[in-house]
Amino acid sequence: MSELKIYNTLTREKEIFKPLNAPHVGMYVCGPTLYSHAHLGNCRTFLSFDIVFRYLKHLDYKVRYVRNITDVGHLESDGDEGEDKIAKRARLEKLEPMEIVQLYAVDFHKVLDDFNLLPPSIEPTASGHIIEQIEMTKKIIENGLGYEVDGTIWFDVEKFAKTYPYTELSGRKLDEMLDGTRENLEGQEEKRGRLDFALWKKAKPEHIMRWPSPWGEGFPGWHIECSAMSSKYLGEQFDIHGGGMDLIPTHHTNEVAQNVACCKKSPAKTWMHTNMLTVNGQKMSKSLGNSFLPQQLFTGNHPLLERGYSAMVVRFFMLQAHYRSTLDFSNEALQASEKGFNRLMNALGLIPNLKTASKSSFNINELKENIYSALNDDFNTPVAIAYLFDGVKTINSINDGKEAITEDDKLVLHRLFHEIVLDVLGLKKEVSDIIDSKSPALIQTILDFRSEVKKDGNYSKADEIRKKLEGLGIQIKDSKDGPATYTITL
RNA sequence: GGUCGGGUGGCCGAGUGGUUAGGCUCAGCUCUGCAAAAGCUGCUACAGCGGUUCAAAUCCGCUCCCGACCUCCA
């Protein structure tokens, strides 16, 4: 069996994964800022890390997965006039900031549950860790890398960069970054350096969310929360830190700087970054107006959608691309995924009823190794799925009597498919609302009636029944001699 | 403008030196009362130009096109 390799943004290489304290693994992922609904692009990132979480657990690691919720401190910009995103939303909607957060937190969890994401081990909030953030800010000041200007604490990037690598993650050159920001100086006179960012912001009189600090009343900056919470729950150094690629140059770069400035240690050994979901080749984002809310996708209520798609189809669709590649969103691609998903799940359902033989006509271990080597290769789900479809073909052929399988191999196959498809990929058979406890008997009654009709030679009536059931998501499969069977396609 | 990444068959999407990726679509066949499902067969692509090599989608150079980041963004 191959070893798990993970692409590390820090080194730009795939590295063999060796936990700092095996079998324990610490993983921190930057969660959402709850000032609006999470769109599909956001979901993709959390789905990618759900696969990481699930696969590491499958490999018997004891994973502590921390994903924060930003409920304060995420500014519109790092400039002096930056306003807290949630505070702004609260002001506009005339609500308490915590009402905004609660509204979108409930929605966020509902959506991730629809997509069958496992909840993280800990989901800490920024507002619940004000003390930790203040303590960290104090240490950074003590170490000479933070300074106060009128109740606001800034991080001195240029001073930090003299001793430590500031641009390690982004791969940028500091000089060029400084050049690039020489303009737009208005409103930032407080800062010493153009790249300096706020650790703590002084609260203006009208600001609702405020806490006392050694520097007066204020609220924390955006980046400090992740530094404070990751080190609190995972220690000063842990295994994996993740997030969307767009966080690399600013948020993650500053996060590393804070940890180093505070504790002299870079927080994470491995940095994982997910790529963007695109629509017609462009990044899905709220500002471009091309974002999809999960609800719109489920119902099909969106100008770019022809109809709705289920959460599992969308999950499968996303897993057919690698997490470090962009993925383009389209009706056609979703339809393709829907059919593929149904084919995979139908094959999964066929396994228990396969007839066994004294000899297998294929090599089950080869299939197993192919699947695991794909997942071990930086969580390459599209390749793993390709191999699963090899398995699907084999399962269907056995079912047709064209291939054979032994009892032992059947157990291996059953376990393999269940563990990979259900546990690791997190896919599940979706049962439509029409299926309740009595439905199977009802459907069977209809099938029996139809076979009577067929026996009488009334094929047009039989076809009519078949067509009506198909409209309800029940697909009939006639067989030559035996009884007809059905599958649920919705 | 700067930095980085990418351009793969009708669509989505793997793949970094030599072997069929895979899914969907399309056409034909088998099966079927007819379908559906399933199986089989076919359609076999790598932006362009040049170079390295026995061998390149894969390495190097140039050109064209697209995207991300540089302001908040998963």
Coordinates of C-alpha atoms (C1' of nucleotides) in Angstrom, one line a residue:
Chain A
M1 CA 0.0 0.0 0.0
S2 CA 1.3 3.4 -0.9
E3 CA 1.8 6.2 1.6
L4 CA -0.4 9.3 1.9
K5 CA 1.1 12.3 0.2
I6 CA -0.3 15.8 0.5
Y7 CA 0.6 18.9 -1.5
N8 CA 2.0 21.5 0.7
T9 CA 1.6 25.1 -0.4
L10 CA 4.6 26.0 1.8
T11 CA 7.0 23.8 -0.2
R12 CA 5.0 23.5 -3.4
E13 CA 5.5 19.8 -3.3
K14 CA 3.7 16.6 -2.5
E15 CA 5.1 15.4 0.8
I16 CA 4.6 12.1 2.6
F17 CA 2.2 12.8 5.5
K18 CA 3.8 12.2 8.9
P19 CA 1.7 13.5 11.8
L20 CA 3.6 15.3 14.6
N21 CA 2.1 13.1 17.2
A22 CA 0.7 10.0 15.5
P23 CA -1.9 8.7 15.7
H24 CA -3.2 12.2 16.5
V25 CA -3.7 14.7 13.7
G26 CA -4.5 18.4 14.2
M27 CA -6.3 20.2 11.4
Y28 CA -7.4 23.8 11.3
V29 CA -9.6 25.2 8.5
C30 CA -10.7 28.8 8.1
G31 CA -14.4 28.8 8.3
P32 CA -17.0 31.3 7.1
T33 CA -17.6 34.9 8.0
L34 CA -21.3 34.8 8.9
Y35 CA -22.5 38.0 7.3
S36 CA -24.5 36.4 4.5
H37 CA -25.5 33.0 3.1
A38 CA -22.8 30.6 2.2
H39 CA -22.7 30.1 -1.6
L40 CA -21.7 27.0 -3.5
G41 CA -18.1 28.1 -3.9
N42 CA -17.8 28.3 -0.1
C43 CA -19.3 24.9 0.2
R44 CA -16.7 23.4 -2.2
T45 CA -13.9 24.3 0.1
F46 CA -15.5 22.8 3.2
L47 CA -16.4 19.7 1.2
S48 CA -12.7 19.3 0.2
F49 CA -11.7 19.3 3.8
D50 CA -14.5 17.0 4.7
I51 CA -12.8 14.5 2.4
V52 CA -9.5 15.1 4.1
F53 CA -11.2 14.7 7.5
R54 CA -13.0 11.5 6.5
Y55 CA -10.0 9.9 4.8
L56 CA -7.7 10.6 7.7
K57 CA -10.2 9.1 10.0
H58 CA -10.6 6.1 7.7
L59 CA -6.8 5.6 7.9
D60 CA -7.4 5.3 11.7
Y61 CA -5.9 8.7 12.7
K62 CA -7.4 10.4 15.7
V63 CA -8.2 13.7 14.0
R64 CA -9.1 16.9 15.8
Y65 CA -10.6 19.1 13.2
V66 CA -11.1 22.7 14.1
R67 CA -13.1 25.0 11.9
N68 CA -13.8 28.5 13.2
I69 CA -16.7 30.8 12.7
T70 CA -15.9 34.4 12.2
D71 CA -18.5 36.4 14.0
V72 CA -16.5 39.6 14.6
G73 CA -13.5 41.3 13.3
H74 CA -13.6 40.6 9.6
L75 CA -13.1 44.0 8.2
E76 CA -14.2 45.4 4.8
S77 CA -10.6 46.3 4.4
D78 CA -7.4 46.6 6.4
G79 CA -7.3 50.3 6.0
D80 CA -8.3 52.7 8.7
E81 CA -11.8 53.1 7.5
G82 CA -12.5 49.4 7.4
E83 CA -15.8 48.4 9.0
D84 CA -16.6 45.1 10.5
K85 CA -18.6 43.1 8.0
I86 CA -21.1 41.8 10.5
A87 CA -21.5 45.1 12.3
K88 CA -22.2 46.7 8.9
R89 CA -24.8 44.1 8.1
A90 CA -26.4 44.5 11.5
R91 CA -26.5 48.2 11.1
L92 CA -28.2 47.9 7.7
E93 CA -30.7 45.4 8.8
K94 CA -31.3 47.0 12.2
L95 CA -30.5 43.8 14.0
E96 CA -28.2 42.8 16.8
P97 CA -24.9 41.5 15.4
M98 CA -25.5 38.2 17.1
E99 CA -28.8 37.9 15.4
I100 CA -27.1 38.2 12.1
V101 CA -24.5 35.6 13.1
Q102 CA -27.2 33.2 14.4
L103 CA -29.3 33.6 11.3
Y104 CA -26.5 32.6 9.0
A105 CA -25.0 30.1 11.3
V106 CA -28.2 28.1 11.4
D107 CA -28.3 28.3 7.6
F108 CA -24.7 27.4 7.2
H109 CA -25.0 24.2 9.3
K110 CA -28.2 23.2 7.5
V111 CA -26.5 23.5 4.1
L112 CA -23.4 21.6 5.1
D113 CA -25.6 18.9 6.6
D114 CA -27.5 18.7 3.3
F115 CA -24.2 18.1 1.6
N116 CA -23.5 15.4 4.2
L117 CA -20.4 17.1 5.7
L118 CA -19.3 15.8 9.1
P119 CA -19.3 18.4 11.8
P120 CA -15.8 19.5 12.9
S121 CA -14.5 18.4 16.3
I122 CA -14.5 22.0 17.5
E123 CA -16.2 25.0 15.9
P124 CA -14.9 28.0 17.9
T125 CA -16.1 31.6 17.4
A126 CA -13.9 34.7 17.3
S127 CA -16.2 36.5 19.8
G128 CA -15.7 33.6 22.3
H129 CA -12.0 34.0 22.3
I130 CA -11.4 37.8 22.8
I131 CA -9.2 37.1 25.8
E132 CA -6.9 34.8 23.9
Q133 CA -6.7 37.3 21.1
I134 CA -5.8 40.1 23.5
E135 CA -3.1 37.9 25.1
M136 CA -1.6 37.1 21.8
T137 CA -1.6 40.8 20.7
K138 CA 0.1 41.6 24.0
K139 CA 2.9 39.1 23.3
I140 CA 3.4 40.4 19.8
I141 CA 3.8 44.0 21.2
E142 CA 6.2 42.6 23.8
N143 CA 8.3 41.1 21.1
G144 CA 8.5 44.4 19.4
L145 CA 6.4 43.6 16.3
G146 CA 3.2 45.4 17.2
Y147 CA 2.6 49.1 18.0
E148 CA -0.3 51.2 19.2
V149 CA -1.6 54.2 17.5
D150 CA -4.6 55.8 19.3
G151 CA -6.1 52.6 20.7
T152 CA -5.5 50.5 17.6
I153 CA -2.7 47.9 17.4
W154 CA -0.9 47.4 14.2
F155 CA 1.4 44.6 13.1
D156 CA 4.8 45.9 11.9
V157 CA 5.2 43.8 8.7
E158 CA 8.4 45.4 7.4
K159 CA 10.1 45.0 10.8
F160 CA 9.0 41.4 11.0
A161 CA 10.2 40.7 7.5
K162 CA 13.7 41.7 8.4
T163 CA 14.1 38.7 10.7
Y164 CA 11.5 36.2 9.4
P165 CA 10.2 35.1 6.0
Y166 CA 6.9 37.0 5.5
T167 CA 6.1 36.0 1.9
E168 CA 6.9 32.3 2.3
L169 CA 3.4 31.1 1.6
S170 CA 2.5 33.5 -1.2
G171 CA 5.8 33.3 -3.0
R172 CA 5.7 37.1 -3.6
K173 CA 8.5 39.5 -3.2
L174 CA 8.2 41.9 -0.4
D175 CA 9.7 44.8 -2.4
E176 CA 7.1 44.3 -5.1
M177 CA 4.3 44.1 -2.5
L178 CA 5.4 47.4 -1.1
D179 CA 5.6 49.0 -4.5
G180 CA 2.2 47.7 -5.4
T181 CA 0.6 49.4 -2.4
R182 CA 2.2 52.8 -2.6
E183 CA -1.0 54.3 -3.8
N184 CA -4.3 54.9 -2.0
L185 CA -2.7 56.3 1.1
E186 CA -5.8 58.2 2.2
G187 CA -7.2 57.2 5.6
Q188 CA -4.2 55.1 6.5
E189 CA -1.9 57.7 8.1
E190 CA -2.0 55.8 11.4
K191 CA 0.0 52.9 10.0
R192 CA 3.8 53.0 9.8
G193 CA 4.0 50.6 6.9
R194 CA 1.8 50.1 3.9
L195 CA 1.5 46.4 4.6
D196 CA 0.8 46.7 8.3
F197 CA -2.5 45.2 9.4
A198 CA -4.6 45.6 12.5
L199 CA -4.4 43.2 15.4
W200 CA -6.9 45.2 17.5
K201 CA -9.1 48.0 16.4
K202 CA -10.3 50.9 18.5
A203 CA -14.1 51.0 18.5
K204 CA -15.8 54.2 17.4
P205 CA -18.5 55.5 19.6
E206 CA -21.3 54.1 17.4
H207 CA -19.7 50.6 17.1
I208 CA -21.9 48.0 18.8
M209 CA -19.5 45.0 19.2
R210 CA -16.8 46.1 21.6
W211 CA -14.7 44.7 24.4
P212 CA -12.4 46.2 27.0
S213 CA -8.7 45.8 26.4
P214 CA -5.4 47.3 27.7
W215 CA -5.7 49.8 24.9
G216 CA -9.3 50.8 25.5
E217 CA -12.5 49.5 24.1
G218 CA -12.3 47.8 20.7
F219 CA -12.6 44.6 18.8
P220 CA -10.0 42.2 17.3
G221 CA -8.7 42.2 13.8
W222 CA -9.6 39.5 11.4
H223 CA -6.4 37.5 11.2
I224 CA -5.6 37.2 14.9
E225 CA -8.6 35.0 15.6
C226 CA -7.3 32.1 13.7
S227 CA -3.8 32.4 15.3
A228 CA -5.3 32.5 18.7
M229 CA -7.9 29.7 18.3
S230 CA -5.6 27.3 16.4
S231 CA -2.9 27.5 19.0
K232 CA -5.4 27.2 21.8
Y233 CA -7.0 24.0 20.5
L234 CA -4.2 22.4 18.5
G235 CA -1.0 23.8 20.1
E236 CA 1.6 26.1 18.7
Q237 CA 2.4 23.7 15.9
F238 CA 0.0 21.3 14.3
D239 CA -0.3 19.2 11.2
I240 CA -2.6 20.7 8.6
H241 CA -3.9 24.2 8.0
G242 CA -6.4 24.7 5.2
G243 CA -8.6 27.2 3.5
G244 CA -9.4 28.6 0.1
M245 CA -6.6 29.7 -2.2
D246 CA -7.7 33.3 -2.1
L247 CA -6.7 33.4 1.6
I248 CA -3.1 32.7 0.9
P249 CA -1.7 36.2 0.2
T250 CA -3.4 38.1 3.0
H251 CA -5.1 36.1 5.7
H252 CA -2.8 33.1 5.9
T253 CA 0.4 35.1 5.3
N254 CA -0.6 37.4 8.2
E255 CA -1.6 34.5 10.3
V256 CA 1.8 32.8 10.0
A257 CA 3.4 36.2 10.8
Q258 CA 1.4 36.5 14.0
N259 CA 2.2 33.1 15.2
V260 CA 5.9 33.5 14.5
A261 CA 5.9 37.0 16.1
C262 CA 4.2 35.6 19.2
C263 CA 5.6 32.2 19.6
K264 CA 8.6 31.9 17.2
K265 CA 6.9 29.0 15.5
S266 CA 5.1 28.7 12.2
P267 CA 1.8 27.2 13.1
A268 CA 1.2 24.4 10.6
K269 CA 3.5 21.9 9.0
T270 CA 1.3 21.4 5.9
W271 CA -0.8 24.1 4.3
M272 CA -3.5 22.9 2.0
H273 CA -5.4 25.2 -0.3
T274 CA -8.5 24.5 -2.4
N275 CA -9.2 26.0 -5.8
M276 CA -12.1 28.0 -6.8
L277 CA -15.5 27.1 -8.3
T278 CA -16.0 28.9 -11.5
V279 CA -19.0 29.9 -13.6
N280 CA -18.2 30.3 -17.3
G281 CA -14.6 30.4 -16.4
Q282 CA -15.0 33.1 -13.8
K283 CA -14.7 32.7 -10.0
M284 CA -18.0 32.4 -8.3
S285 CA -18.4 35.3 -6.0
K286 CA -21.0 37.5 -4.6
S287 CA -19.6 40.7 -6.0
L288 CA -19.6 39.3 -9.6
G289 CA -23.2 38.3 -9.1
N290 CA -22.6 34.8 -10.4
S291 CA -22.9 32.9 -7.2
F292 CA -25.4 30.2 -6.5
L293 CA -27.0 29.5 -3.2
P294 CA -27.4 25.8 -2.4
Q295 CA -31.1 26.3 -2.1
Q296 CA -31.3 27.7 -5.6
L297 CA -29.4 24.7 -6.8
F298 CA -31.7 22.2 -5.1
T299 CA -34.8 23.9 -6.5
G300 CA -33.4 25.0 -9.8
N301 CA -34.6 28.5 -9.1
H302 CA -31.8 30.4 -10.8
P303 CA -31.5 32.0 -14.2
L304 CA -28.5 29.8 -15.2
L305 CA -30.2 26.6 -14.1
E306 CA -32.5 24.5 -16.2
R307 CA -33.7 22.5 -13.2
G308 CA -32.8 21.4 -9.7
Y309 CA -30.2 19.0 -8.6
S310 CA -29.9 17.1 -5.4
A311 CA -27.3 17.7 -2.8
M312 CA -25.6 14.3 -3.4
V313 CA -25.4 14.9 -7.1
V314 CA -23.7 18.2 -6.4
R315 CA -21.3 16.6 -3.9
F316 CA -20.5 13.9 -6.5
F317 CA -20.0 16.5 -9.2
M318 CA -17.5 18.4 -7.0
L319 CA -15.6 15.2 -6.2
Q320 CA -15.1 14.5 -9.8
A321 CA -12.6 17.3 -9.9
H322 CA -9.4 17.5 -7.9
Y323 CA -9.5 20.0 -5.0
R324 CA -6.6 22.0 -6.4
S325 CA -8.1 22.5 -9.8
T326 CA -10.7 25.0 -10.7
L327 CA -14.1 23.4 -11.4
D328 CA -16.5 24.9 -13.9
F329 CA -20.1 24.8 -13.1
S330 CA -22.7 24.1 -15.8
N331 CA -26.0 22.4 -16.4
E332 CA -24.4 19.9 -18.7
A333 CA -21.8 18.9 -16.2
L334 CA -24.4 18.5 -13.5
Q335 CA -26.5 16.3 -15.6
A336 CA -23.6 14.1 -16.4
S337 CA -22.8 13.8 -12.7
E338 CA -26.4 13.0 -11.9
K339 CA -26.4 10.0 -14.3
G340 CA -23.0 8.9 -13.1
F341 CA -24.0 9.2 -9.5
N342 CA -27.1 7.1 -10.0
R343 CA -25.1 4.4 -11.8
L344 CA -22.6 4.2 -9.0
M345 CA -25.2 4.0 -6.3
N346 CA -27.2 1.4 -8.2
A347 CA -24.1 -0.8 -8.5
L348 CA -23.5 -0.3 -4.8
G349 CA -27.0 -1.6 -4.1
L350 CA -26.5 -4.7 -6.3
I351 CA -23.5 -6.0 -4.4
P352 CA -25.3 -7.9 -1.6
N353 CA -27.4 -9.8 -4.1
L354 CA -24.6 -10.9 -6.4
K355 CA -24.4 -14.6 -7.0
T356 CA -21.1 -16.1 -5.9
A357 CA -18.9 -18.7 -7.7
S358 CA -16.0 -20.9 -6.8
K359 CA -13.6 -18.6 -8.7
S360 CA -13.4 -14.9 -9.3
S361 CA -12.9 -13.8 -12.9
F362 CA -11.1 -10.5 -11.9
N363 CA -8.6 -9.3 -9.4
I364 CA -10.3 -7.5 -6.5
N365 CA -7.0 -6.6 -4.8
E366 CA -5.9 -4.6 -7.9
L367 CA -9.1 -2.6 -7.8
K368 CA -8.6 -1.9 -4.1
E369 CA -5.0 -0.8 -4.5
N370 CA -5.9 1.4 -7.4
I371 CA -8.5 3.2 -5.3
Y372 CA -6.3 3.7 -2.3
S373 CA -3.3 4.8 -4.3
A374 CA -5.5 7.5 -5.9
L375 CA -6.7 8.7 -2.5
N376 CA -3.2 8.6 -1.1
D377 CA -2.0 10.8 -4.0
D378 CA -3.1 14.1 -2.5
F379 CA -6.8 13.0 -2.1
N380 CA -7.3 12.4 -5.8
T381 CA -11.0 11.8 -5.7
P382 CA -11.6 12.0 -9.5
V383 CA -9.1 9.2 -10.1
A384 CA -10.5 7.2 -7.2
I385 CA -14.0 7.6 -8.7
A386 CA -12.7 6.5 -12.1
Y387 CA -11.5 3.2 -10.5
L388 CA -14.8 2.9 -8.7
F389 CA -16.5 2.9 -12.1
D390 CA -14.2 0.0 -13.1
G391 CA -15.7 -1.7 -10.1
V392 CA -19.2 -0.7 -11.2
K393 CA -18.7 -2.3 -14.6
T394 CA -17.5 -5.5 -12.9
I395 CA -20.4 -5.5 -10.5
N396 CA -22.9 -5.1 -13.4
S397 CA -21.2 -7.8 -15.4
I398 CA -21.3 -10.2 -12.4
N399 CA -25.0 -9.3 -12.1
D400 CA -25.5 -10.2 -15.8
G401 CA -23.6 -13.5 -15.3
K402 CA -20.7 -12.4 -17.5
E403 CA -18.2 -12.2 -14.7
A404 CA -17.8 -14.3 -11.5
I405 CA -16.9 -13.6 -7.9
T406 CA -16.2 -15.8 -4.9
E407 CA -17.8 -15.4 -1.5
D408 CA -14.6 -14.1 0.0
D409 CA -14.1 -11.5 -2.8
K410 CA -17.7 -10.4 -2.5
L411 CA -17.1 -9.5 1.1
V412 CA -14.0 -7.6 0.2
L413 CA -15.9 -5.8 -2.6
H414 CA -18.8 -5.0 -0.4
R415 CA -16.6 -3.6 2.3
L416 CA -14.5 -1.6 -0.2
F417 CA -17.4 0.0 -1.8
H418 CA -19.2 0.9 1.4
E419 CA -16.1 2.3 3.0
I420 CA -15.0 4.3 0.0
V421 CA -18.3 5.5 -1.3
L422 CA -20.2 6.0 1.9
D423 CA -17.6 6.7 4.5
V424 CA -14.7 8.4 2.7
L425 CA -16.5 10.1 -0.2
G426 CA -19.5 10.7 2.0
L427 CA -22.1 9.9 -0.6
K428 CA -25.4 8.5 0.4
K429 CA -28.4 7.1 -1.4
E430 CA -31.1 9.8 -1.4
V431 CA -34.5 8.6 -0.5
S432 CA -37.3 10.7 -2.0
D433 CA -40.2 11.8 0.1
I434 CA -42.5 9.3 -1.6
I435 CA -40.7 6.4 0.0
D436 CA -42.1 5.8 3.4
S437 CA -42.7 2.5 5.2
K438 CA -45.7 1.5 3.1
S439 CA -44.5 2.6 -0.3
P440 CA -42.6 -0.6 -1.3
A441 CA -45.8 -2.6 -0.8
L442 CA -47.8 0.0 -2.8
I443 CA -45.3 -0.1 -5.6
Q444 CA -45.3 -3.8 -5.6
T445 CA -49.1 -3.9 -5.8
I446 CA -48.9 -1.7 -8.9
L447 CA -46.2 -3.9 -10.4
D448 CA -48.2 -7.0 -9.9
F449 CA -51.2 -5.3 -11.5
R450 CA -49.1 -4.3 -14.4
S451 CA -47.8 -7.8 -15.0
E452 CA -51.4 -9.0 -15.1
V453 CA -52.1 -6.4 -17.7
K454 CA -49.0 -7.5 -19.7
K455 CA -50.1 -11.1 -19.5
D456 CA -53.3 -10.2 -21.2
G457 CA -51.3 -8.6 -24.0
N458 CA -52.4 -5.0 -23.1
Y459 CA -49.0 -3.5 -23.7
S460 CA -50.2 0.0 -24.2
K461 CA -51.7 0.0 -20.8
A462 CA -48.5 -1.5 -19.3
D463 CA -46.5 1.2 -21.0
E464 CA -48.8 3.9 -19.7
I465 CA -48.3 2.6 -16.1
R466 CA -44.5 2.5 -16.6
K467 CA -44.5 6.0 -17.9
K468 CA -46.5 7.4 -15.0
L469 CA -44.3 5.7 -12.5
E470 CA -41.3 7.0 -14.2
G471 CA -42.7 10.5 -13.8
L472 CA -42.8 9.8 -10.1
G473 CA -39.2 8.8 -10.1
I474 CA -39.8 5.1 -10.1
Q475 CA -38.1 3.3 -12.9
I476 CA -39.3 -0.1 -13.9
K477 CA -37.0 -2.8 -15.3
D478 CA -38.8 -5.7 -17.0
S479 CA -37.1 -9.0 -17.2
K480 CA -37.8 -11.8 -19.6
D481 CA -39.1 -14.5 -17.3
G482 CA -38.8 -13.2 -13.7
P483 CA -40.8 -10.3 -12.0
A484 CA -40.2 -6.7 -12.9
T485 CA -37.9 -4.7 -10.5
Y486 CA -37.7 -1.0 -9.9
T487 CA -35.3 1.6 -8.8
I488 CA -35.9 5.1 -7.3
T489 CA -34.3 7.7 -9.5
L490 CA -35.1 10.9 -7.6
Chain B
rG1 C1' 1.0 47.1 -14.6
rG2 C1' 3.2 43.2 -11.2
rU3 C1' 3.0 38.0 -9.3
rC4 C1' 1.2 33.1 -9.9
rG5 C1' -1.8 29.3 -12.3
rG6 C1' -4.1 27.3 -16.6
rG7 C1' -5.4 26.2 -22.0
rU8 C1' -6.9 18.2 -23.0
rG9 C1' -11.9 14.9 -27.7
rG10 C1' -19.3 17.4 -28.3
rC11 C1' -19.4 18.7 -22.5
rC12 C1' -17.1 18.0 -17.5
rG13 C1' -12.5 16.3 -16.0
rA14 C1' -7.8 13.0 -14.6
rG15 C1' -2.9 12.5 -16.4
rU16 C1' 4.0 15.4 -16.2
rG17 C1' 8.4 11.3 -21.1
rG18 C1' 6.7 5.5 -23.8
rU19 C1' 0.6 1.8 -21.6
rU20 C1' -7.5 2.6 -22.6
rA21 C1' -8.2 7.7 -17.3
rG22 C1' -13.2 8.1 -15.9
rG23 C1' -18.3 10.2 -16.2
rC24 C1' -21.9 12.2 -19.6
rU25 C1' -23.3 12.9 -24.8
rC26 C1' -23.6 10.7 -29.8
rA27 C1' -23.9 6.3 -33.4
rG28 C1' -24.3 1.0 -34.1
rC29 C1' -25.1 -3.9 -31.9
rU30 C1' -26.9 -7.6 -27.9
rC31 C1' -30.9 -8.1 -24.6
rU32 C1' -36.4 -6.7 -24.6
rG33 C1' -43.5 -7.3 -26.7
rC34 C1' -41.5 -2.2 -26.9
rA35 C1' -38.6 0.4 -23.6
rA36 C1' -35.4 1.2 -19.6
rA37 C1' -31.2 -0.8 -17.3
rA38 C1' -26.8 -3.5 -18.3
rG39 C1' -23.0 -5.2 -21.7
rC40 C1' -20.1 -4.8 -26.3
rU41 C1' -18.2 -1.7 -30.4
rG42 C1' -17.1 3.0 -32.6
rC43 C1' -16.0 8.5 -32.3
rU44 C1' -9.0 8.4 -29.7
rA45 C1' -8.0 14.8 -27.9
rC46 C1' -4.0 17.4 -25.8
rA47 C1' -4.0 26.3 -28.0
rG48 C1' -0.1 27.6 -32.0
rC49 C1' 5.1 27.6 -33.6
rG50 C1' 10.1 26.0 -32.8
rG51 C1' 13.6 23.0 -29.9
rU52 C1' 15.6 18.6 -26.7
rU53 C1' 14.9 13.1 -27.0
rC54 C1' 14.9 6.7 -29.8
rA55 C1' 10.2 8.6 -27.8
rA56 C1' 6.5 14.8 -25.5
rA57 C1' -0.1 16.3 -23.9
rU58 C1' 3.9 15.7 -20.4
rC59 C1' 10.7 18.9 -20.6
rC60 C1' 12.8 23.9 -22.8
rG61 C1' 11.9 28.6 -25.6
rC62 C1' 8.6 32.0 -28.0
rU63 C1' 3.5 33.6 -29.4
rC64 C1' -1.8 33.8 -28.6
rC65 C1' -5.9 33.2 -25.2
rC66 C1' -8.1 32.6 -20.2
rG67 C1' -8.3 32.9 -15.0
rA68 C1' -6.7 34.1 -9.8
rC69 C1' -4.3 37.3 -6.5
rC70 C1' -2.3 42.4 -5.7
rU71 C1' -9.0 45.8 -1.8
rC72 C1' -13.1 41.9 1.0
rC73 C1' -13.9 37.0 -0.8
rA74 C1' -13.7 29.6 0.3

